[in-house]
Every structure is written in structure tokens, then in C-alpha cells.
Short mmCIF file of C-alpha atoms and ligand atoms in Angstrom, two decimals:
data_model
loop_
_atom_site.label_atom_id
_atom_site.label_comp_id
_atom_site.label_asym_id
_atom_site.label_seq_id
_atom_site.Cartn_x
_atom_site.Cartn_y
_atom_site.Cartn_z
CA UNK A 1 87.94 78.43 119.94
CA UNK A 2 91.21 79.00 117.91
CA UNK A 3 91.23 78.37 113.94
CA UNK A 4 94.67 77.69 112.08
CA UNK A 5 93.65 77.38 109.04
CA UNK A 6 96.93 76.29 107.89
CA UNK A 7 96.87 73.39 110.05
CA UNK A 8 93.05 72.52 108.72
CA UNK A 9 92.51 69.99 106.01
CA UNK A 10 90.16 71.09 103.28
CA UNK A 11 88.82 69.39 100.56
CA UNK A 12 91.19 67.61 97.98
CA UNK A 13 91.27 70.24 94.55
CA UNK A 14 90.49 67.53 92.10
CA UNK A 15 87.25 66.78 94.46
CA UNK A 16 86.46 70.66 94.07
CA UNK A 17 84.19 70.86 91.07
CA UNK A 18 80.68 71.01 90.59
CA UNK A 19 78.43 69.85 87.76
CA UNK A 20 75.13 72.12 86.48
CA UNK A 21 72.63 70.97 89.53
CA UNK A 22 74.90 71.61 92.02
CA UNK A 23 76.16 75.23 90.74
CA UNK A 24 72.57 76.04 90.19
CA UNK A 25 71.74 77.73 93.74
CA UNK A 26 69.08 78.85 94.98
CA UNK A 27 68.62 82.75 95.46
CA UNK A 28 67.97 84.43 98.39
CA UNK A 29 64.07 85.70 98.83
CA UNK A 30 64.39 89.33 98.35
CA UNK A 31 61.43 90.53 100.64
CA UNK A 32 62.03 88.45 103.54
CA UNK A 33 66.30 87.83 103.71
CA UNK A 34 68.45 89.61 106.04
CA UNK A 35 70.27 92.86 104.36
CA UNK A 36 73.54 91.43 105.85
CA UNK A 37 72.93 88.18 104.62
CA UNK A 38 72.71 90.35 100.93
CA UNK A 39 75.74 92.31 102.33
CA UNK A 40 77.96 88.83 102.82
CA UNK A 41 77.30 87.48 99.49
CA UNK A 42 78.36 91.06 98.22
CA UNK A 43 81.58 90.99 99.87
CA UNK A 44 81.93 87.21 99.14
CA UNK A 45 81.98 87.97 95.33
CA UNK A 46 83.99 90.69 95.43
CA UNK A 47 86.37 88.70 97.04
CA UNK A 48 86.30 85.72 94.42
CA UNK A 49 86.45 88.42 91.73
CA UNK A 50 89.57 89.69 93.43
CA UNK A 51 91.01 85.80 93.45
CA UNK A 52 90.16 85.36 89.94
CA UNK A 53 91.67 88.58 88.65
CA UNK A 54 94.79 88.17 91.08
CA UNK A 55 95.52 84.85 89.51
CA UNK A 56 94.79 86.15 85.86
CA UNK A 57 97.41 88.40 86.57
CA UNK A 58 100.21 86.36 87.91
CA UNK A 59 99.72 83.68 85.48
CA UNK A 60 100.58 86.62 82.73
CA UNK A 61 104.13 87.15 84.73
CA UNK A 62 104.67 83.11 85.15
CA UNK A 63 106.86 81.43 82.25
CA UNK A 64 106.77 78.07 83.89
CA UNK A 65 103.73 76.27 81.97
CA UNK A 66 102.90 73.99 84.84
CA UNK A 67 102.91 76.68 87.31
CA UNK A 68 100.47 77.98 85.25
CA UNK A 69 98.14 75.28 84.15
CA UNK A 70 98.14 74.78 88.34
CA UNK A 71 96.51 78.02 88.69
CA UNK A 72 94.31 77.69 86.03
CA UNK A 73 93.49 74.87 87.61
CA UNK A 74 92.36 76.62 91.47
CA UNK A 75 91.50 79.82 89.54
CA UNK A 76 88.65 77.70 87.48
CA UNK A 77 87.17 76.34 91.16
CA UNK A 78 87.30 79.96 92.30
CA UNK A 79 85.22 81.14 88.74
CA UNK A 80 82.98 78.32 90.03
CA UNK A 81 82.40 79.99 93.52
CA UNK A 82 82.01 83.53 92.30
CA UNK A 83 78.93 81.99 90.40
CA UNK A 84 77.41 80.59 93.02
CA UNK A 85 78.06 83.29 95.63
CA UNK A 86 76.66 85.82 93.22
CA UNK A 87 74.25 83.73 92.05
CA UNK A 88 72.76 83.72 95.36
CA UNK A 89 71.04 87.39 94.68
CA UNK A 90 68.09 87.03 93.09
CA UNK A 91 66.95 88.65 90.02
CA UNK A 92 64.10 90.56 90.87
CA UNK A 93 66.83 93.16 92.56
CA UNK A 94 66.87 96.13 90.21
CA UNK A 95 70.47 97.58 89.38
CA UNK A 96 69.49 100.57 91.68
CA UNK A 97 68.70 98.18 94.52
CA UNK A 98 71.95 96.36 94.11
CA UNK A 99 74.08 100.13 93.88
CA UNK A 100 72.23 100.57 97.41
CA UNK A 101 73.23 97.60 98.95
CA UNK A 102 76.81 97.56 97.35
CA UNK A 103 77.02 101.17 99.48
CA UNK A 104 75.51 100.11 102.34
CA UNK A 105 78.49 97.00 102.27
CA UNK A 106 80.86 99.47 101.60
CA UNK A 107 79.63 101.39 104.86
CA UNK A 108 79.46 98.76 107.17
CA UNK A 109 82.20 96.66 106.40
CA UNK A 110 84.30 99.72 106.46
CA UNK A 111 83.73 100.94 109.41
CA UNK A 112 83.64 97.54 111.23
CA UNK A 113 87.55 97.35 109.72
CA UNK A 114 88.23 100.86 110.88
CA UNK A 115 86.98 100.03 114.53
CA UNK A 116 89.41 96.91 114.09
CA UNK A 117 92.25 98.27 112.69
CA UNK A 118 95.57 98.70 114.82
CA UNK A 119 97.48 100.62 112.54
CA UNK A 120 96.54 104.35 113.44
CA UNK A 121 97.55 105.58 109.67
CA UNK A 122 95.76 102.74 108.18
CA UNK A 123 93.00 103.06 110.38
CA UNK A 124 92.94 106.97 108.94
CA UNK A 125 92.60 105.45 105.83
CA UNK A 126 89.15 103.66 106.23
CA UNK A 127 87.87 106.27 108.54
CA UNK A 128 88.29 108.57 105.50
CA UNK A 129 86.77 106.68 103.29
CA UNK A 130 83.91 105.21 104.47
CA UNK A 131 82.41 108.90 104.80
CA UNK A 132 82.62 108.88 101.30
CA UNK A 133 80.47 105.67 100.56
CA UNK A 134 78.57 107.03 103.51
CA UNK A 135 77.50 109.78 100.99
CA UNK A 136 77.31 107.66 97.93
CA UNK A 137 74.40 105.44 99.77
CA UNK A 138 72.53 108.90 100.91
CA UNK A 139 73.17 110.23 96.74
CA UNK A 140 71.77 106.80 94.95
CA UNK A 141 69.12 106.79 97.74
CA UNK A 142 67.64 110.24 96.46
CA UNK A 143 67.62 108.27 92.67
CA UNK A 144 66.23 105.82 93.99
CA UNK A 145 62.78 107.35 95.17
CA UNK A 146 63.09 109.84 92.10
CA UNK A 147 63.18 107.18 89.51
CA UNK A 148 61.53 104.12 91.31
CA UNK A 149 59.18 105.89 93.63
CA UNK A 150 60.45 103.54 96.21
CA UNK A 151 62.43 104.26 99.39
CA UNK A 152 65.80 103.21 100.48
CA UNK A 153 64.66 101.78 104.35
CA UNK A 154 63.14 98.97 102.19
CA UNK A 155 66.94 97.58 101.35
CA UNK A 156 68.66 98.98 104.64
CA UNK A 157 66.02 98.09 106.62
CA UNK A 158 66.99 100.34 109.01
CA UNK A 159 70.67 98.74 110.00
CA UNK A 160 72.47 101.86 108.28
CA UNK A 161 71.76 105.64 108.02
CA UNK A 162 70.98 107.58 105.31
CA UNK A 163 72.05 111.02 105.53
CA UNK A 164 74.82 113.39 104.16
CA UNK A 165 78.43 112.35 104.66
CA UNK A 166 81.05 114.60 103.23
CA UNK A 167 79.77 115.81 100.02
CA UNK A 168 80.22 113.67 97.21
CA UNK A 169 81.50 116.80 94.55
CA UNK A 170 83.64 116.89 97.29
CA UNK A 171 85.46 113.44 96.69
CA UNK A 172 86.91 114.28 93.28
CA UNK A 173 90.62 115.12 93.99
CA UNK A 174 93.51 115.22 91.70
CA UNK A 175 94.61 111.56 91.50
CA UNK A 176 97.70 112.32 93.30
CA UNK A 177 96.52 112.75 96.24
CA UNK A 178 94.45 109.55 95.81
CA UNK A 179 98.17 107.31 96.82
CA UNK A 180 98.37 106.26 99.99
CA UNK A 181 102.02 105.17 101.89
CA UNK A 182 101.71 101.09 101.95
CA UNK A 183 102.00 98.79 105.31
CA UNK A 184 105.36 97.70 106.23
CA UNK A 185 105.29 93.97 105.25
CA UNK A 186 107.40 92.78 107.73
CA UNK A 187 106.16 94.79 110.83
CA UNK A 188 102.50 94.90 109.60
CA UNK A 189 99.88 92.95 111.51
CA UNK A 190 98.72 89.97 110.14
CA UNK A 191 95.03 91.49 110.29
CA UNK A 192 96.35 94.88 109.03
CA UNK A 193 97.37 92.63 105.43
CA UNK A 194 94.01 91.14 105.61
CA UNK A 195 91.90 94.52 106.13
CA UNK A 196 93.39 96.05 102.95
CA UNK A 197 92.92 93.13 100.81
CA UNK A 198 89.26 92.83 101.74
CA UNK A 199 88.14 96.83 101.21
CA UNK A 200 90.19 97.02 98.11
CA UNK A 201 88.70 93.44 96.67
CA UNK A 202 85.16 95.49 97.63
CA UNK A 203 85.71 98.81 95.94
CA UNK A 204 87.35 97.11 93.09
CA UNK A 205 84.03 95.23 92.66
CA UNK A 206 82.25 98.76 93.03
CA UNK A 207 83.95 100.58 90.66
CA UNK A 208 83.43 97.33 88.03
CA UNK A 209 79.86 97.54 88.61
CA UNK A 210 79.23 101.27 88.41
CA UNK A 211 81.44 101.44 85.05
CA UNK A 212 79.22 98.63 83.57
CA UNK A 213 75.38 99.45 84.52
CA UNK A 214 75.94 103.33 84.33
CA UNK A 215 74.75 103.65 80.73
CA UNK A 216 71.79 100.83 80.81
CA UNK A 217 70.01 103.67 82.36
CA UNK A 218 67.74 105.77 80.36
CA UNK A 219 66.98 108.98 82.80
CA UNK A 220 70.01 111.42 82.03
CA UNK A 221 70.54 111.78 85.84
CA UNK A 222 70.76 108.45 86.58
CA UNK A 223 73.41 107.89 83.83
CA UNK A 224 75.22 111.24 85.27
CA UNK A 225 75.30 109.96 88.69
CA UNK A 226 76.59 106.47 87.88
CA UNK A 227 79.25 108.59 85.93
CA UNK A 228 80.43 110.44 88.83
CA UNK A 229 80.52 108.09 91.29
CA UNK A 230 81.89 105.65 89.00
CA UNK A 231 85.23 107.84 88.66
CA UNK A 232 84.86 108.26 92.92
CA UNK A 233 85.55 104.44 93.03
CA UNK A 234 88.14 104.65 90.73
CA UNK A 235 90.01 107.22 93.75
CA UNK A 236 88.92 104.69 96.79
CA UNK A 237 90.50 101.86 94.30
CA UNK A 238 93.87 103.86 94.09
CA UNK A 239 93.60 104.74 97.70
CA UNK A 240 92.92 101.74 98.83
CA UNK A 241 95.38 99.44 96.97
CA UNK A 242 98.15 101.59 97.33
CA UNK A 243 97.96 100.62 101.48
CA UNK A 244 99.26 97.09 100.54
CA UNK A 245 103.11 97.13 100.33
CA UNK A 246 103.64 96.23 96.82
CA UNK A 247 107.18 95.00 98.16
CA UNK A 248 105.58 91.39 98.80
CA UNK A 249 106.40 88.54 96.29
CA UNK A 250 103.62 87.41 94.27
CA UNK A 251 103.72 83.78 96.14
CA UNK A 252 103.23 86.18 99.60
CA UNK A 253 100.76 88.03 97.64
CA UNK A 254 99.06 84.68 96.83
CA UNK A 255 99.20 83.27 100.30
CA UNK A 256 97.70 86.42 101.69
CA UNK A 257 94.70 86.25 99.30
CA UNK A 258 94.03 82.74 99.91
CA UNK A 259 94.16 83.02 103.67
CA UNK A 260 91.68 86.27 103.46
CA UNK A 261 89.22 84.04 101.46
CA UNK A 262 89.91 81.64 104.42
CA UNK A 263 89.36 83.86 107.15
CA UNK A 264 86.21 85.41 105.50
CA UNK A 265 84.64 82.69 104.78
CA UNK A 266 85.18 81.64 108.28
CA UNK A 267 83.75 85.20 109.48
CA UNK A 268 80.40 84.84 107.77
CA UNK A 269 79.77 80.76 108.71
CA UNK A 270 80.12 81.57 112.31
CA UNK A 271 77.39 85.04 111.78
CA UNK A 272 75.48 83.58 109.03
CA UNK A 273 71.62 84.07 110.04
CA UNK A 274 70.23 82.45 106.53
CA UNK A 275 71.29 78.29 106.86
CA UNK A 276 71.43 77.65 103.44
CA UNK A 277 73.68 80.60 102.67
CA UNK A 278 75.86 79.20 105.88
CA UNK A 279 76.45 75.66 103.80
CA UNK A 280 77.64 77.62 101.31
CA UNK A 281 80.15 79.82 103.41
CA UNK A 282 81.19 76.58 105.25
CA UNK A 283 81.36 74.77 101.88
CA UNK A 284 83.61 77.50 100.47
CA UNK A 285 85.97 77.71 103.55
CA UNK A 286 86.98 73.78 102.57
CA UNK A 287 87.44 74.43 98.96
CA UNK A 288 90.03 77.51 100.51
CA UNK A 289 91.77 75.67 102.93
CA UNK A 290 93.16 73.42 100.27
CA UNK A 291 93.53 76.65 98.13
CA UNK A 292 96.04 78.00 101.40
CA UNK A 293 97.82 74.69 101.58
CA UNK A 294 98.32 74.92 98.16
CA UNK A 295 99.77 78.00 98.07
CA UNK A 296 101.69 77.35 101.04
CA UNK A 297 103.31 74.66 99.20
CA UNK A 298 104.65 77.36 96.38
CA UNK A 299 105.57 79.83 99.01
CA UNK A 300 107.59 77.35 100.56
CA UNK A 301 109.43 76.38 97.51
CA UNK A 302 109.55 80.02 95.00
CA UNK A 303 109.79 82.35 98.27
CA UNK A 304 112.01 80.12 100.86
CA UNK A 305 110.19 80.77 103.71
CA UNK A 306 107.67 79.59 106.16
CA UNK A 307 104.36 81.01 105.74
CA UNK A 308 103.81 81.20 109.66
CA UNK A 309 106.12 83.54 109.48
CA UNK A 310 103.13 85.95 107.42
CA UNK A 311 100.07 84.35 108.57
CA UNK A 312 98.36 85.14 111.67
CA UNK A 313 98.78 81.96 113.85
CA UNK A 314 94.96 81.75 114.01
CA UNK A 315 92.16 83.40 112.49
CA UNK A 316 91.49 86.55 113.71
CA UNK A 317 87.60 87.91 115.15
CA UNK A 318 85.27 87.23 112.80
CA UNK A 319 84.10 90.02 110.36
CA UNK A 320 80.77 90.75 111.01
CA UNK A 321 78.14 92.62 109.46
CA UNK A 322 76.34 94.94 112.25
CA UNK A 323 75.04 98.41 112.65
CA UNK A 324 77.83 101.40 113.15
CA UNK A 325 75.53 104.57 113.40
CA UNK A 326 76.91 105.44 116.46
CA UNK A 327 80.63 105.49 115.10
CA UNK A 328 79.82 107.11 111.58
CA UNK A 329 78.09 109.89 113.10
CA UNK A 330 81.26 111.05 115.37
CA UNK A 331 83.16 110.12 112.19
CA UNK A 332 80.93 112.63 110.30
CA UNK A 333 81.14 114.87 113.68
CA UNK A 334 84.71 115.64 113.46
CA UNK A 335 86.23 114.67 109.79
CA UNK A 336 83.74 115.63 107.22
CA UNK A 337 85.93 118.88 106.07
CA UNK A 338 88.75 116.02 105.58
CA UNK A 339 90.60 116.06 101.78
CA UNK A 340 94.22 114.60 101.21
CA UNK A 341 97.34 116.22 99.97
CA UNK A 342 100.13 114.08 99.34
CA UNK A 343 99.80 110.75 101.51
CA UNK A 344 98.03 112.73 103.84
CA UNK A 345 94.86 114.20 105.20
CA UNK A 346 94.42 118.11 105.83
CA UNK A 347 91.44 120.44 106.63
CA UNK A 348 91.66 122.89 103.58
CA UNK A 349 91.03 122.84 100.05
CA UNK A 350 94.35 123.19 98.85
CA UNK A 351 95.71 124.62 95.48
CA UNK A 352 95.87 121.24 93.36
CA UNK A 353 92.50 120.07 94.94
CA UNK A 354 90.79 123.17 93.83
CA UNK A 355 92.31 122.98 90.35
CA UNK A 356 91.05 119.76 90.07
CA UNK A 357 87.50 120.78 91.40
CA UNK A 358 87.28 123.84 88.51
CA UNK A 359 88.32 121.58 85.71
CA UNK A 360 86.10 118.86 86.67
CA UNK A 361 83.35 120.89 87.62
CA UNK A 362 82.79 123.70 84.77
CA UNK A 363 80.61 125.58 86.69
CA UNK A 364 78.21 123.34 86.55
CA UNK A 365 76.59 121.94 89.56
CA UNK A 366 77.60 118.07 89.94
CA UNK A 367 75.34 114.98 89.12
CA UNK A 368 75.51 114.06 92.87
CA UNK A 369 73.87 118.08 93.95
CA UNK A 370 71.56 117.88 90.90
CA UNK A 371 69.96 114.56 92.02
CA UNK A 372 69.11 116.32 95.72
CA UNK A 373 67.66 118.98 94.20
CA UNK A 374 66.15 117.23 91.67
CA UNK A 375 64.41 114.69 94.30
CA UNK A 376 63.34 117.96 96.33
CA UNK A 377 61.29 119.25 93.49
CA UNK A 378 59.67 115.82 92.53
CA UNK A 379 59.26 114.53 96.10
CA UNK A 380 58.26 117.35 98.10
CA UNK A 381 61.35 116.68 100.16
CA UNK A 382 65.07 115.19 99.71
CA UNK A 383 65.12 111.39 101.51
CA UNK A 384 66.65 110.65 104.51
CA UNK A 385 66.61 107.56 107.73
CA UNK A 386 68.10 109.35 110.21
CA UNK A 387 67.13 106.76 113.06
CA UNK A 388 68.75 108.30 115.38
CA UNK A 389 68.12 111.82 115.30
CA UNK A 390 68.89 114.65 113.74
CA UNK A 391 72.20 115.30 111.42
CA UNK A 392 75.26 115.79 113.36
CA UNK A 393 76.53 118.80 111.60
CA UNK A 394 74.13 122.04 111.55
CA UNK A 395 74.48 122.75 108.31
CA UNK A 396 73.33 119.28 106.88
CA UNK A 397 70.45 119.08 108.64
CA UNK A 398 67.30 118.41 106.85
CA UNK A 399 66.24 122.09 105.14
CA UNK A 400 62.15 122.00 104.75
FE1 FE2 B 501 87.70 81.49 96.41
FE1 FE2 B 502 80.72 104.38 96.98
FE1 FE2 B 503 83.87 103.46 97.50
FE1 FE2 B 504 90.82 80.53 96.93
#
């Protein structure tokens, strides 16, 4: 069945708001919910954040006052949404549970976009990255036991690995190298547009929760790790945002966003297992199809043009939440020695990468090694869920 959603009619914007009761969800039931129902209302808020701070920021370049009280006016409905959508976790979750999960949607949903993508150098980028986050989920894992005696499988549930990707002390490369070459705007694929938005909107919500919970911890490791993998998400940000061609207006930026919160709330009603959570997503794709026709209306009038002429002509496959163990592990098979130089990937440490290791470094062992080791000596043993055998490169294989 196709989906236009800018032929849909959504809900009228002054029908949009909701009073106490209604914005008063209920949570999900941590014990029993399904970790990709958790890993959907992750993405979902990292997407409203995105919308939020998107609009913040074009309202600060807009001199027209009632261009701007209209997007105060769609940005306060989307404020609205990113409380209920993250409002839908429920507060028993300690902040180490929620790091875990927030990797394991940065896995997932990264590689299901890199399976996706048609753009071989954009399709680099993800493949690059997600062996990163790949890591990061193995690194807060090992915490995790150490400091809550409790073991990852209970969040992952077995849908996602844990296991060495490429080194996390690894990831920390001078911020050059961190820029990527953007998509071509007008030969991009619409899907292309919408695959960048949605992993930057997720690592930008990744690196604003690591640089905020970091120092609530008390255990000197813990507040070490969140450090380093804080600054980590602070590279995939750069890396990741500088795929979308910054040559699009901000009313092409704005019709892009909208359709994205379109199509993705579209993705998750159709794979939604959890049927409250599925009124919301199907709630929430109303509220944005009004939101698109809106800002089809100002990219009609400020930009000139039609916006079928950027917008797929239907939504594309749903995004969907499944397991990719399979896929990481050739990933981590055949580009775990991968670093960048430049806007591109090579196999060996180079000069500036090295420089940027020593300083960063001095000599010291990093957070993300310590917390192995550290585990080892508490534990008995380092933790791992390798369902499906052991670690695809010799040397990471479990040492007893
Ligand atoms: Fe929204
Ligand atoms: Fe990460
Ligand atoms: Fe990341
Ligand atoms: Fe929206």
C-alpha cells in the first residue's frame, strides 16, 4: 500500500494540543515490554528533540514576527510530543540501563540504514560508525555488571550482541577527520536525505544525554567512561551532520524534517508490537502530516518550488527495529582497523590520528580499557552475549 503523506490530511494545528490528563501517559512496564518497543520511543524523542531544536534555530535567523510566532506555534505541539514519547519510559530504568539501550538503538537502527542506504559513500558512513556504538554498548555493558551487579542480556534481551567492535580509545581522532563530504541535494535520494536526518537527530540525542548524566555518577570510572564516550558522540555528531548538504534552504531543511517525523512515525505504527505505544505513533503521524502541509505551504511561497520535487512520492519501507548480528559481525570481519583521514576512510594510523591519540591519551590507559580490566578483576571475567558464536576476529576473542 503506497503512503503520500503530502496528499494525507492530518489533524487541524489549533486541534493539536493536549491538556494535563491527556499528556500524562502511561509508561511502558520495564520487565515485560519489547526492547524495540524501548528502542522506538528512543529514536522517537530524539527525533522531536531534533524538531524542537531545528525550529529554535531558524526562528533565531527569521525577522518576520509572524513567521515566527507560526513556529512557535508547531514547535510548542512538537515540545508536547517529545513529553509524551519520552515520557513513555518508565522511571524505574536506571541511567545505566537507559546508556544501554540508547547504544543498542544506535546499533540497530544504524545498521538497518546502512543495509538500506543506496549511496555507496554514505552507506560507508554508517557502516563506519555503527562499529563504534557497537563498542560503546559492549564498554557500558562491562559498567554495568561492575557497578550494578546486573547483566546487559536483561535490556538486549538477546536481539543485539555484545562483544568488541573496534576499540573505543580507538574512536578519538583529530576532529578533522571527523567531516564528512555532504549528499548532493539535487541528485540525492529522497531516502538518502531522510537516513542522515534520522542518525544525526539520534547521536545528537546521545551525545546530550552522556554530557548531562556523566557526573551524577559517584564511582570515578563510571564518571570517566561517560567522559570519554561523551566526547566520541561529539565525533559521530560532526560526522554525521556534515553528510547533509548544508546547501538546502532552511524552508527545504524544514520540509525534510517534517516529512522524516512523517515517515517515522509511519515506520513504527505499521511494526509497533505494544498497542498502546501504536496509538501514540499513529496519533503523532496526524499531528505531522499537518506539520508537512504546513511547511509545504512556506516552501511553496519563501523557496518557489514544489515540494514533490524533494519529497519521495511515497513513503519509503518502513524503518524497523530487528536483529543485525549477522551483518555487524562481517562489518566487524573486514573494517574494524578502519580510521578516517580527510573525508575518507584508510587502514593505518596516520600521522595526525596518532598525534591526536598521544595528546589525548598521556600514557595513560583509557576509561573505556580500564573498565574491561576493571570488570575482569571484580567479575572473574569481562561480559559478553555472543549468541552466535565466538568473536569474529582472533584477537578479540574472549581471553580466560
Ligand atoms: Fe514532531
Ligand atoms: Fe555510542
Ligand atoms: Fe554514537
Ligand atoms: Fe513535526
Amino acid at each position: 500500500m503506497t503512503f503520500n503523506p503530502l496528499q494525507e490530511r492530518g489533524i487541524p494545528l489549533d486541534k493539536q494540543l493536549r491538556n494535563w490528563r491527556e499528556l500524562n501517559v502511561t509508561p511502558t512496564d520495564p520487565d515485560h515490554a519489547d526492547p524495540y518497543t524501548r528502542c522506538r520511543i528512543i529514536t522517537m524523542n530524539g527525533i522531536e528533540v531534533e524538531a524542537i531544536l531545528f525550529s529554535h534555530q531558524l526562528a533565531r535567523h527569521c525577522p518576520d514576527l509572524e513567521l515566527k510566532q507560526h513556529l512557535a506555534r508547531v514547535r510548542y505541539i512538537e515540545a508536547q510530543q517529545q513529553k509524551v514519547v519520552n515520557w513513555l519510559l518508565p522511571g524505574l530504568a536506571s541511567v545505566l540501563e537507559t546508556t544501554i539501550a540508547y547504544e543498542q538503538v544506535a546499533v540497530d537502527l544504524t545498521a538497518w540504514v546502512a543495509r538500506m542506504e543506496p549511496d555507496p559513500y554514505l552507506q560507508q558512513a554508517y557502516q563506519f560508525g555503527v562499529l563504534e556504538d557497537f563498542d560503546h554498548l559492549y564498554r557500558y555493558a562491562n559498567l554495568y555488571e561492575m557497578i550494578e551487579h546486573r547483566k546487559a542480556e536483561k535490556i538486549v534481551d538477546n536481539l543485539t550482541e555484545v562483544m568488541p567492535g573496534r576499540p573505543t580509545y580507538l574512536h578519538h581522532r583529530d576532529p578533522v577527520d571527523n567531516v564528512r563530504e555532504p549528499y548532493d541535494k539535487s541528485s540525492a535520494a529522497p531516502i538518502s536525505k531522510l537516513h542522515a536526518l534520522t542518525i544525526m537527530s539520534a547521536e545528537q540525542q546521545t551525545m546530550n544525554f552522556y554530557m548531562n548524566v556523566g557526573p551524577t555518577y559517584m564511582e570515578p570510572i563510571a564518571r570517566q567512561l561517560y567522559q570519554e564516550i561523551g566526547l566520541i558522540e561529539e565525533e559521530h555528531v560532526t560526522h554525521y551532520e556534515s553528510l547533509v548538504d548544508p546547501g538546502e534552504s532552511w524552508w527545504e531543511m524544514l520540509l525534510n524534517h517534517e516529512y522524516n517525523e512523517c515517515y517515522l512515525y509511519h515506520s513504527f505504527m505499521e511494526t509497533e508490537s505494544d498497542p498502546k505505544v501504536k496509538n501514540i505513533w499513529e496519533l503523532h503521524l496526524n499531528m505531522e502530516l499537518e506539520h508537512l502541509r504546513l511547511a509545504a505551504e512556506l516552501f511553496k511561497k519563501h523557496d518557489g518550488r514544489d515540494p514533490e520535487q524533494v519529497c519521495a512520492p511515497e513513503l519509503p519501507q518502513p524503518v524497523t527495529f530487528e536483529p543485525n548480528k549477522a551483518y555487524l559481525r562481517e562489518l566487524i570481519a573486514t573494517q574494524i582497523d578502519y580510521t578516517t583521514l580527510g573525508t575518507g576512510y584508510v587502514q593505518d594510523a596516520h600521522e595526525r590520528f596518532e598525534k591526536m591519540q598521544e595528546a589525548l591519551m598521556g600514557g595513560e590507559k583509557a576509561p573505556s580499557e580500564r573498565v574491561i580490566d576493571d570488570n575482569r578483576a571484580k567479575s572473574g571475567e569481562e561480559y559478553r552475549l555472543q549468541t552466535e558464536g565466538d568473536h569474529p576476529v582472533h584477537s578479540l576473542q574472549m581471553q580466560r
